[in-house]
């Protein structure tokens, strides 16, 4: 086996996470000896079906849901599309969707396409956020109409970690008879969720954001909420999602949810302490740096900081030389000089948005790593600023 990197300080966990060793151990038999099809009549396949059932129970437990409310999918993106398109097919006469300006591309692109590809058959309301990334609830209240088929609002933002009041928003939607979906891909495993008490109809999650492998996700569909399948085919997943189950990854997702449930309270506190130390260290030691996103209504693992007058991608390259992995809010490599739609929606000035870096921690980060990053960053930023025509430090 080849190793990819010598020494890595991985602080890019909102992009993807390491698969937990316990998770690998649990899924391994389903890649080797237990390769049966869960739909088969024989015991060999039946045992595999049992494993899928147990996994469904574990996912449900983490969410405070019932197993029959969980449908396994291939990823968070599929879960998002399935929920939104189901609502539009359930209520074909309704042509309005309410969402926000800061959604993940999984929801944003779908909504953009619903508008443009269908020749504006659908109307999309994209709720504004303020400079701290928070929503205006009065705008939301005014946006719900008799024509609204579904509201889709993320639970926590992947770039800033800002948490939206989805519990309250779901209640308001329910009172107006509107379906409510939340993209909770960044929230599951980081926040306490108890769907039993909430008016959320659909919730999306993804395995690779909580220490399960890539390519598996789940969609929660509240009991009683009508659902039209996105993928039709065999009668897998109670007819809600055709296609032979990705058994090993489904088992892995269940184990990852179980681990998250066991460790969440304790580990979140530790991760938050590390994140706070990182945040304070960077803001104190790098001049002209500032926090993007609300100070407290935020995931415990995420901090997004703008370093003014430098380019995010240049910062990342320099960080990479020290083995530090993070993400930037600008995307020059993708051919666009535009900073992220999230930071633009927050009104972050261009000089700051271009130099934004997202650090996202996990249970595997250590205090030594935080100290290392806080030690390296001031020199990285200072050296880049010396080359910047805009820097008058
Ligand atoms: C990663 C992510 C997704 C997409 O999940 P995939 O499993 O990669 O398709 C959707 N929404 C949010 C908020 C995410 O962070």
PDB file of N, CA, C and O in Angstrom, residues 7 26 104 114 168 219 227-228 230 268 271:
ATOM      1  N   UNK A   7       3.266  13.531   6.789  1.00  0.00           N
ATOM      2  CA  UNK A   7       2.610  13.958   8.017  1.00  0.00           C
ATOM      3  C   UNK A   7       1.561  14.981   7.639  1.00  0.00           C
ATOM      4  O   UNK A   7       1.849  15.968   6.972  1.00  0.00           O
ATOM      5  N   UNK A  26     -16.120  -2.966  11.347  1.00  0.00           N
ATOM      6  CA  UNK A  26     -17.504  -3.445  11.281  1.00  0.00           C
ATOM      7  C   UNK A  26     -17.948  -3.726   9.850  1.00  0.00           C
ATOM      8  O   UNK A  26     -18.713  -4.656   9.592  1.00  0.00           O
ATOM      9  N   UNK A 104     -25.578  24.488   0.340  1.00  0.00           N
ATOM     10  CA  UNK A 104     -24.557  23.683  -0.345  1.00  0.00           C
ATOM     11  C   UNK A 104     -24.981  23.528  -1.816  1.00  0.00           C
ATOM     12  O   UNK A 104     -26.182  23.521  -2.116  1.00  0.00           O
ATOM     13  N   UNK A 114     -34.122  24.155 -11.320  1.00  0.00           N
ATOM     14  CA  UNK A 114     -35.587  24.132 -11.342  1.00  0.00           C
ATOM     15  C   UNK A 114     -36.120  25.412 -11.955  1.00  0.00           C
ATOM     16  O   UNK A 114     -37.136  25.423 -12.638  1.00  0.00           O
ATOM     17  N   UNK A 168     -37.685  25.827  14.572  1.00  0.00           N
ATOM     18  CA  UNK A 168     -38.710  26.864  14.530  1.00  0.00           C
ATOM     19  C   UNK A 168     -39.239  27.039  13.102  1.00  0.00           C
ATOM     20  O   UNK A 168     -40.442  27.195  12.885  1.00  0.00           O
ATOM     21  N   UNK A 219     -31.830   9.377   3.886  1.00  0.00           N
ATOM     22  CA  UNK A 219     -32.884  10.385   3.905  1.00  0.00           C
ATOM     23  C   UNK A 219     -33.904   9.962   4.950  1.00  0.00           C
ATOM     24  O   UNK A 219     -34.422   8.838   4.908  1.00  0.00           O
ATOM     25  N   UNK A 227     -44.180  10.367  -0.141  1.00  0.00           N
ATOM     26  CA  UNK A 227     -42.872  10.333  -0.794  1.00  0.00           C
ATOM     27  C   UNK A 227     -42.975   9.690  -2.157  1.00  0.00           C
ATOM     28  O   UNK A 227     -43.552   8.612  -2.309  1.00  0.00           O
ATOM     29  N   UNK A 228     -42.452  10.352  -3.163  1.00  0.00           N
ATOM     30  CA  UNK A 228     -42.371   9.798  -4.514  1.00  0.00           C
ATOM     31  C   UNK A 228     -40.896   9.484  -4.774  1.00  0.00           C
ATOM     32  O   UNK A 228     -40.054  10.375  -4.700  1.00  0.00           O
ATOM     33  N   UNK A 230     -37.149   8.842  -6.080  1.00  0.00           N
ATOM     34  CA  UNK A 230     -36.269   9.488  -7.058  1.00  0.00           C
ATOM     35  C   UNK A 230     -35.722   8.407  -7.996  1.00  0.00           C
ATOM     36  O   UNK A 230     -35.743   8.535  -9.205  1.00  0.00           O
ATOM     37  N   UNK A 268     -17.573  16.510  21.490  1.00  0.00           N
ATOM     38  CA  UNK A 268     -17.892  17.853  20.998  1.00  0.00           C
ATOM     39  C   UNK A 268     -17.284  18.926  21.881  1.00  0.00           C
ATOM     40  O   UNK A 268     -16.834  19.958  21.388  1.00  0.00           O
ATOM     41  N   UNK A 271     -13.542  18.981  20.990  1.00  0.00           N
ATOM     42  CA  UNK A 271     -13.330  19.571  19.664  1.00  0.00           C
ATOM     43  C   UNK A 271     -13.573  21.080  19.714  1.00  0.00           C
ATOM     44  O   UNK A 271     -12.807  21.869  19.152  1.00  0.00           O
TER      45      UNK A 271
END
